PDB file of C-alpha atoms in Angstrom:
ATOM      1  CA  MET K   1     -25.617 177.931 281.103  1.00  0.00           C
ATOM      2  CA  LYS K   2     -29.112 176.576 281.414  1.00  0.00           C
ATOM      3  CA  TRP K   3     -29.962 175.458 285.189  1.00  0.00           C
ATOM      4  CA  ALA K   4     -32.156 173.390 286.605  1.00  0.00           C
ATOM      5  CA  ASP K   5     -35.219 174.299 288.874  1.00  0.00           C
ATOM      6  CA  ASN K   6     -33.360 172.842 292.098  1.00  0.00           C
ATOM      7  CA  GLU K   7     -30.334 174.710 290.706  1.00  0.00           C
ATOM      8  CA  ILE K   8     -31.960 178.156 290.575  1.00  0.00           C
ATOM      9  CA  GLU K   9     -33.032 177.649 294.010  1.00  0.00           C
ATOM     10  CA  MET K  10     -29.633 177.281 294.993  1.00  0.00           C
ATOM     11  CA  LEU K  11     -28.800 180.436 293.173  1.00  0.00           C
ATOM     12  CA  SER K  12     -31.691 182.387 294.475  1.00  0.00           C
ATOM     13  CA  PRO K  13     -29.318 184.687 297.253  1.00  0.00           C
ATOM     14  CA  ILE K  14     -28.076 186.237 293.980  1.00  0.00           C
ATOM     15  CA  LEU K  15     -31.409 186.937 292.744  1.00  0.00           C
ATOM     16  CA  GLU K  16     -32.361 188.608 295.972  1.00  0.00           C
ATOM     17  CA  GLN K  17     -29.344 190.610 295.886  1.00  0.00           C
ATOM     18  CA  VAL K  18     -30.579 192.088 292.936  1.00  0.00           C
ATOM     19  CA  ARG K  19     -33.931 192.519 294.389  1.00  0.00           C
ATOM     20  CA  LYS K  20     -32.452 194.268 297.310  1.00  0.00           C
ATOM     21  CA  ASP K  21     -30.093 196.563 295.090  1.00  0.00           C
ATOM     22  CA  VAL K  22     -32.938 197.609 292.584  1.00  0.00           C
ATOM     23  CA  GLY K  23     -35.329 198.284 295.491  1.00  0.00           C
ATOM     24  CA  THR K  24     -38.873 198.051 295.683  1.00  0.00           C
ATOM     25  CA  GLU K  25     -39.945 201.432 296.767  1.00  0.00           C
ATOM     26  CA  GLY K  26     -41.712 203.578 294.335  1.00  0.00           C
ATOM     27  CA  ASN K  27     -42.648 203.086 290.490  1.00  0.00           C
ATOM     28  CA  LYS K  28     -39.150 201.851 289.171  1.00  0.00           C
ATOM     29  CA  ASN K  29     -38.443 202.060 285.424  1.00  0.00           C
ATOM     30  CA  VAL K  30     -35.685 199.101 285.251  1.00  0.00           C
ATOM     31  CA  LEU K  31     -33.885 197.888 282.084  1.00  0.00           C
ATOM     32  CA  VAL K  32     -32.779 194.196 281.702  1.00  0.00           C
ATOM     33  CA  LEU K  33     -30.039 193.989 279.543  1.00  0.00           C
ATOM     34  CA  CYS K  34     -29.492 190.424 277.783  1.00  0.00           C
ATOM     35  CA  SER K  35     -32.889 189.387 279.094  1.00  0.00           C
ATOM     36  CA  ALA K  36     -32.553 186.082 277.204  1.00  0.00           C
ATOM     37  CA  GLY K  37     -36.259 184.271 277.833  1.00  0.00           C
ATOM     38  CA  GLY K  38     -37.388 186.955 280.081  1.00  0.00           C
ATOM     39  CA  ASP K  39     -36.999 185.296 283.452  1.00  0.00           C
ATOM     40  CA  VAL K  40     -35.176 188.054 285.199  1.00  0.00           C
ATOM     41  CA  ALA K  41     -37.148 190.983 283.730  1.00  0.00           C
ATOM     42  CA  LEU K  42     -40.721 188.770 284.668  1.00  0.00           C
ATOM     43  CA  TRP K  43     -39.432 187.940 288.159  1.00  0.00           C
ATOM     44  CA  LEU K  44     -38.770 191.907 288.615  1.00  0.00           C
ATOM     45  CA  ALA K  45     -42.096 192.697 287.232  1.00  0.00           C
ATOM     46  CA  LYS K  46     -43.936 190.527 289.815  1.00  0.00           C
ATOM     47  CA  THR K  47     -41.531 192.038 292.651  1.00  0.00           C
ATOM     48  CA  LEU K  48     -41.847 195.768 291.704  1.00  0.00           C
ATOM     49  CA  LYS K  49     -45.479 196.116 290.311  1.00  0.00           C
ATOM     50  CA  PRO K  50     -46.331 198.780 289.940  1.00  0.00           C
ATOM     51  CA  GLY K  51     -43.398 199.702 287.958  1.00  0.00           C
ATOM     52  CA  LYS K  52     -42.053 199.399 284.379  1.00  0.00           C
ATOM     53  CA  ILE K  53     -39.475 196.541 283.404  1.00  0.00           C
ATOM     54  CA  THR K  54     -37.732 196.631 279.662  1.00  0.00           C
ATOM     55  CA  GLY K  55     -36.011 193.893 278.326  1.00  0.00           C
ATOM     56  CA  LEU K  56     -33.624 194.132 275.503  1.00  0.00           C
ATOM     57  CA  GLU K  57     -32.210 190.816 273.651  1.00  0.00           C
ATOM     58  CA  LEU K  58     -30.379 190.058 270.546  1.00  0.00           C
ATOM     59  CA  ASP K  59     -31.853 186.373 270.016  1.00  0.00           C
ATOM     60  CA  GLN K  60     -35.305 186.724 268.165  1.00  0.00           C
ATOM     61  CA  GLN K  61     -36.394 183.482 269.408  1.00  0.00           C
ATOM     62  CA  LEU K  62     -35.675 184.042 273.097  1.00  0.00           C
ATOM     63  CA  LEU K  63     -37.470 187.551 272.723  1.00  0.00           C
ATOM     64  CA  GLU K  64     -40.761 185.845 270.891  1.00  0.00           C
ATOM     65  CA  SER K  65     -40.574 183.543 274.051  1.00  0.00           C
ATOM     66  CA  ALA K  66     -40.254 186.167 276.564  1.00  0.00           C
ATOM     67  CA  ARG K  67     -43.193 188.177 275.093  1.00  0.00           C
ATOM     68  CA  GLN K  68     -45.264 185.267 275.052  1.00  0.00           C
ATOM     69  CA  ARG K  69     -44.574 184.357 278.578  1.00  0.00           C
ATOM     70  CA  ALA K  70     -45.421 187.932 279.677  1.00  0.00           C
ATOM     71  CA  CYS K  71     -48.834 187.694 277.967  1.00  0.00           C
ATOM     72  CA  GLU K  72     -49.322 184.504 279.539  1.00  0.00           C
ATOM     73  CA  GLN K  73     -48.643 185.772 283.054  1.00  0.00           C
ATOM     74  CA  GLY K  74     -50.788 188.770 282.495  1.00  0.00           C
ATOM     75  CA  LEU K  75     -47.556 191.140 282.541  1.00  0.00           C
ATOM     76  CA  SER K  76     -47.505 192.829 279.402  1.00  0.00           C
ATOM     77  CA  ASP K  77     -48.452 196.081 280.558  1.00  0.00           C
ATOM     78  CA  VAL K  78     -45.425 195.624 282.841  1.00  0.00           C
ATOM     79  CA  VAL K  79     -43.172 194.272 280.954  1.00  0.00           C
ATOM     80  CA  ASP K  80     -42.059 195.458 277.560  1.00  0.00           C
ATOM     81  CA  PHE K  81     -39.405 192.957 275.368  1.00  0.00           C
ATOM     82  CA  ARG K  82     -37.754 194.787 272.714  1.00  0.00           C
ATOM     83  CA  ARG K  83     -34.935 193.747 270.083  1.00  0.00           C
ATOM     84  CA  ALA K  84     -31.758 194.932 271.416  1.00  0.00           C
ATOM     85  CA  GLU K  85     -28.643 196.429 269.179  1.00  0.00           C
ATOM     86  CA  ARG K  86     -25.135 194.675 269.514  1.00  0.00           C
ATOM     87  CA  ARG K  87     -23.428 198.290 270.239  1.00  0.00           C
ATOM     88  CA  ARG K  88     -25.879 200.917 271.803  1.00  0.00           C
ATOM     89  CA  ILE K  89     -28.768 201.055 273.785  1.00  0.00           C
ATOM     90  CA  PRO K  90     -31.796 202.646 271.983  1.00  0.00           C
ATOM     91  CA  PHE K  91     -33.274 204.763 274.781  1.00  0.00           C
ATOM     92  CA  PRO K  92     -32.552 208.378 275.596  1.00  0.00           C
ATOM     93  CA  GLU K  93     -29.960 209.444 278.231  1.00  0.00           C
ATOM     94  CA  HIS K  94     -31.325 209.382 281.994  1.00  0.00           C
ATOM     95  CA  THR K  95     -34.431 206.704 281.256  1.00  0.00           C
ATOM     96  CA  PHE K  96     -33.817 204.201 283.962  1.00  0.00           C
ATOM     97  CA  ASP K  97     -33.815 203.856 287.522  1.00  0.00           C
ATOM     98  CA  ALA K  98     -31.652 200.879 287.402  1.00  0.00           C
ATOM     99  CA  LEU K  99     -29.816 198.441 285.177  1.00  0.00           C
ATOM    100  CA  VAL K 100     -29.766 194.724 285.456  1.00  0.00           C
ATOM    101  CA  SER K 101     -27.462 192.525 283.104  1.00  0.00           C
ATOM    102  CA  GLU K 102     -27.547 189.151 284.504  1.00  0.00           C
ATOM    103  CA  PHE K 103     -25.093 186.276 283.340  1.00  0.00           C
ATOM    104  CA  ILE K 104     -25.089 184.029 286.234  1.00  0.00           C
ATOM    105  CA  VAL K 105     -28.786 182.853 286.847  1.00  0.00           C
ATOM    106  CA  TYR K 106     -30.583 183.422 283.454  1.00  0.00           C
ATOM    107  CA  PRO K 107     -27.739 184.015 281.045  1.00  0.00           C
ATOM    108  CA  THR K 108     -28.607 184.732 277.352  1.00  0.00           C
ATOM    109  CA  SER K 109     -26.810 182.979 274.659  1.00  0.00           C
ATOM    110  CA  THR K 110     -26.236 185.871 272.596  1.00  0.00           C
ATOM    111  CA  PRO K 111     -24.791 188.947 274.766  1.00  0.00           C
ATOM    112  CA  THR K 112     -24.540 192.442 273.444  1.00  0.00           C
ATOM    113  CA  GLU K 113     -21.307 194.404 272.977  1.00  0.00           C
ATOM    114  CA  ILE K 114     -22.293 197.361 275.216  1.00  0.00           C
ATOM    115  CA  GLY K 115     -19.933 198.534 277.535  1.00  0.00           C
ATOM    116  CA  GLN K 116     -20.473 200.259 280.915  1.00  0.00           C
ATOM    117  CA  ALA K 117     -20.411 203.577 279.494  1.00  0.00           C
ATOM    118  CA  GLU K 118     -23.018 203.191 277.330  1.00  0.00           C
ATOM    119  CA  MET K 119     -24.984 201.241 280.218  1.00  0.00           C
ATOM    120  CA  ALA K 120     -24.299 204.265 282.471  1.00  0.00           C
ATOM    121  CA  ARG K 121     -25.797 206.776 280.067  1.00  0.00           C
ATOM    122  CA  VAL K 122     -29.088 205.718 280.039  1.00  0.00           C
ATOM    123  CA  ILE K 123     -29.264 205.513 283.920  1.00  0.00           C
ATOM    124  CA  LYS K 124     -30.708 208.621 285.823  1.00  0.00           C
ATOM    125  CA  SER K 125     -28.855 210.031 288.464  1.00  0.00           C
ATOM    126  CA  GLY K 126     -28.945 208.459 291.684  1.00  0.00           C
ATOM    127  CA  GLY K 127     -29.709 205.122 289.697  1.00  0.00           C
ATOM    128  CA  VAL K 128     -27.863 201.979 289.973  1.00  0.00           C
ATOM    129  CA  MET K 129     -26.188 199.555 287.784  1.00  0.00           C
ATOM    130  CA  ILE K 130     -26.113 195.591 288.567  1.00  0.00           C
ATOM    131  CA  LEU K 131     -23.909 193.116 286.939  1.00  0.00           C
ATOM    132  CA  THR K 132     -23.415 189.730 287.062  1.00  0.00           C
ATOM    133  CA  ASP K 133     -20.778 187.671 285.178  1.00  0.00           C
ATOM    134  CA  VAL K 134     -18.610 184.599 284.702  1.00  0.00           C
ATOM    135  CA  ILE K 135     -14.913 185.424 284.401  1.00  0.00           C
ATOM    136  CA  ALA K 136     -12.020 183.953 283.516  1.00  0.00           C
ATOM    137  CA  THR K 137      -8.968 185.637 285.087  1.00  0.00           C
ATOM    138  CA  LYS K 138      -6.267 183.225 283.328  1.00  0.00           C
ATOM    139  CA  PRO K 139      -5.956 181.722 279.686  1.00  0.00           C
ATOM    140  CA  ILE K 140      -8.306 178.759 279.276  1.00  0.00           C
ATOM    141  CA  PRO K 141      -6.711 176.493 276.442  1.00  0.00           C
ATOM    142  CA  GLN K 142      -9.440 175.619 273.781  1.00  0.00           C
ATOM    143  CA  GLU K 143      -9.764 171.961 274.774  1.00  0.00           C
ATOM    144  CA  VAL K 144     -10.415 172.854 278.407  1.00  0.00           C
ATOM    145  CA  ARG K 145     -13.066 175.250 277.229  1.00  0.00           C
ATOM    146  CA  ALA K 146     -14.629 172.363 275.175  1.00  0.00           C
ATOM    147  CA  GLU K 147     -14.775 170.398 278.120  1.00  0.00           C
ATOM    148  CA  PHE K 148     -16.587 173.081 280.138  1.00  0.00           C
ATOM    149  CA  GLN K 149     -19.376 173.532 277.195  1.00  0.00           C
ATOM    150  CA  ALA K 150     -19.759 169.726 277.611  1.00  0.00           C
ATOM    151  CA  ILE K 151     -21.009 170.328 280.928  1.00  0.00           C
ATOM    152  CA  GLY K 152     -22.998 173.465 280.110  1.00  0.00           C
ATOM    153  CA  LEU K 153     -20.129 176.096 281.207  1.00  0.00           C
ATOM    154  CA  ASP K 154     -20.566 177.741 277.558  1.00  0.00           C
ATOM    155  CA  TYR K 155     -20.173 181.385 278.649  1.00  0.00           C
ATOM    156  CA  LEU K 156     -16.878 183.178 279.777  1.00  0.00           C
ATOM    157  CA  CYS K 157     -15.878 186.850 279.836  1.00  0.00           C
ATOM    158  CA  GLU K 158     -12.231 187.290 279.912  1.00  0.00           C
ATOM    159  CA  GLY K 159     -11.568 189.777 282.501  1.00  0.00           C
ATOM    160  CA  THR K 160     -10.351 190.218 286.450  1.00  0.00           C
ATOM    161  CA  PRO K 161     -12.811 191.778 289.196  1.00  0.00           C
ATOM    162  CA  ASP K 162     -10.178 194.873 288.887  1.00  0.00           C
ATOM    163  CA  ASP K 163     -11.106 195.333 285.434  1.00  0.00           C
ATOM    164  CA  PHE K 164     -14.728 195.427 286.285  1.00  0.00           C
ATOM    165  CA  TYR K 165     -14.000 197.957 288.879  1.00  0.00           C
ATOM    166  CA  ARG K 166     -11.921 199.964 286.120  1.00  0.00           C
ATOM    167  CA  TRP K 167     -14.639 199.918 283.821  1.00  0.00           C
ATOM    168  CA  MET K 168     -17.266 200.981 286.073  1.00  0.00           C
ATOM    169  CA  LYS K 169     -15.108 203.805 287.426  1.00  0.00           C
ATOM    170  CA  GLU K 170     -14.215 204.865 283.975  1.00  0.00           C
ATOM    171  CA  ALA K 171     -18.167 205.199 283.313  1.00  0.00           C
ATOM    172  CA  HIS K 172     -18.110 207.806 286.296  1.00  0.00           C
ATOM    173  CA  LEU K 173     -20.065 205.681 288.471  1.00  0.00           C
ATOM    174  CA  THR K 174     -19.706 205.757 292.277  1.00  0.00           C
ATOM    175  CA  ASP K 175     -20.031 203.715 295.166  1.00  0.00           C
ATOM    176  CA  ILE K 176     -18.598 200.590 293.105  1.00  0.00           C
ATOM    177  CA  GLU K 177     -18.488 197.132 294.749  1.00  0.00           C
ATOM    178  CA  VAL K 178     -17.512 193.818 293.332  1.00  0.00           C
ATOM    179  CA  TRP K 179     -18.341 190.743 295.015  1.00  0.00           C
ATOM    180  CA  ASP K 180     -17.042 187.304 294.620  1.00  0.00           C
ATOM    181  CA  VAL K 181     -20.161 184.999 294.587  1.00  0.00           C
ATOM    182  CA  THR K 182     -18.305 181.900 293.433  1.00  0.00           C
ATOM    183  CA  PRO K 183     -18.991 180.050 296.561  1.00  0.00           C
ATOM    184  CA  VAL K 184     -22.770 179.958 296.038  1.00  0.00           C
ATOM    185  CA  VAL K 185     -22.381 178.832 292.502  1.00  0.00           C
ATOM    186  CA  ARG K 186     -19.351 176.235 293.176  1.00  0.00           C
ATOM    187  CA  ARG K 187     -22.184 174.620 295.448  1.00  0.00           C
ATOM    188  CA  VAL K 188     -24.305 174.078 292.508  1.00  0.00           C
ATOM    189  CA  TRP K 189     -21.766 172.614 290.216  1.00  0.00           C
ATOM    190  CA  GLN K 190     -20.895 170.315 293.033  1.00  0.00           C
ATOM    191  CA  GLN K 191     -24.383 169.120 293.249  1.00  0.00           C
ATOM    192  CA  ARG K 192     -24.601 168.786 289.249  1.00  0.00           C
ATOM    193  CA  ARG K 193     -21.372 166.266 289.155  1.00  0.00           C
ATOM    194  CA  THR K 194     -23.120 164.055 291.556  1.00  0.00           C
ATOM    195  CA  SER K 195     -26.319 164.044 289.838  1.00  0.00           C
ATOM    196  CA  VAL K 196     -24.617 162.832 286.231  1.00  0.00           C
ATOM    197  CA  SER K 197     -24.198 159.289 285.546  1.00  0.00           C
ATOM    198  CA  THR K 198     -21.176 159.304 283.866  1.00  0.00           C
ATOM    199  CA  ALA K 199     -17.695 161.218 284.918  1.00  0.00           C
ATOM    200  CA  ARG K 200     -17.113 164.030 282.419  1.00  0.00           C
ATOM    201  CA  ARG K 201     -13.841 165.765 282.419  1.00  0.00           C
ATOM    202  CA  GLY K 202     -15.124 169.447 282.665  1.00  0.00           C
ATOM    203  CA  PHE K 203     -16.218 168.647 286.368  1.00  0.00           C
ATOM    204  CA  THR K 204     -12.742 167.582 287.008  1.00  0.00           C
ATOM    205  CA  TYR K 205     -11.175 170.992 285.409  1.00  0.00           C
ATOM    206  CA  LEU K 206     -13.616 173.481 286.825  1.00  0.00           C
ATOM    207  CA  LEU K 207     -13.716 171.793 290.757  1.00  0.00           C
ATOM    208  CA  ASP K 208     -10.238 170.191 291.264  1.00  0.00           C
ATOM    209  CA  GLU K 209      -7.909 171.367 288.607  1.00  0.00           C
ATOM    210  CA  PRO K 210      -5.618 174.042 290.115  1.00  0.00           C
ATOM    211  CA  ARG K 211      -4.986 175.580 286.883  1.00  0.00           C
ATOM    212  CA  TYR K 212      -8.382 176.406 285.605  1.00  0.00           C
ATOM    213  CA  LYS K 213     -10.884 175.797 288.748  1.00  0.00           C
ATOM    214  CA  LEU K 214     -13.272 177.851 290.480  1.00  0.00           C
ATOM    215  CA  GLY K 215     -11.743 180.062 292.739  1.00  0.00           C
ATOM    216  CA  GLU K 216      -8.643 180.111 290.781  1.00  0.00           C
ATOM    217  CA  ALA K 217      -9.119 180.781 287.246  1.00  0.00           C
ATOM    218  CA  ILE K 218     -12.796 181.126 287.020  1.00  0.00           C
ATOM    219  CA  PHE K 219     -14.873 183.208 289.330  1.00  0.00           C
ATOM    220  CA  TYR K 220     -18.730 184.468 289.512  1.00  0.00           C
ATOM    221  CA  ILE K 221     -18.551 187.993 290.207  1.00  0.00           C
ATOM    222  CA  TYR K 222     -21.809 190.388 291.202  1.00  0.00           C
ATOM    223  CA  VAL K 223     -20.880 194.355 290.547  1.00  0.00           C
ATOM    224  CA  ARG K 224     -23.054 197.094 291.826  1.00  0.00           C
ATOM    225  CA  ALA K 225     -22.601 200.608 291.268  1.00  0.00           C
ATOM    226  CA  LYS K 226     -24.405 204.136 291.292  1.00  0.00           C
ATOM    227  CA  LYS K 227     -24.700 207.019 288.821  1.00  0.00           C
ATOM    228  CA  PRO K 228     -23.934 210.260 290.739  1.00  0.00           C
TER     229      PRO K 228
END
């Protein structure tokens, strides 16, 4: 999903919650998993400076773009973008104060297959894990998925909020909270529908159709937990 600048502004409450949960005190060492074009990592670098941000991304083109942007913004000494591995994080245990995996505001087109246990491994005791995701809690037929893709919704994680809570608990994390931020994102989709010049069926499925719409089958969630 690629959001326009005015849509990003509408989604800013989600980024502000990330900022609050990461915290700005001290020299934070933060990992941004699936960092895409570097937006979240660079945004955090400006927020946390002094601090250290590492972005991991599978897509080589996105990775190069992120590195170039860090250089252009004078943040190369604060942000380090590295090539991700598909199933593991190439860092020792207890390396980071926080881990952010962000799939709502600036999602990557090439997500890893790294689970919560591997994420938790590299977080220090007392550190925080923050995940945002777009989930399908019911089966979505391929023809409906195709209509979603036509309007820009090209990524869905199959799972439920309870699944995310369980996965965090199985990773031995505590203070787990799973928030439904669908109402925030729904307003953006509603605005997008009014701005297009032709009717598209994907908007009808996403905003109106009881079987598949936001809040019934599709949810945007924010997950936060701590490592004891």
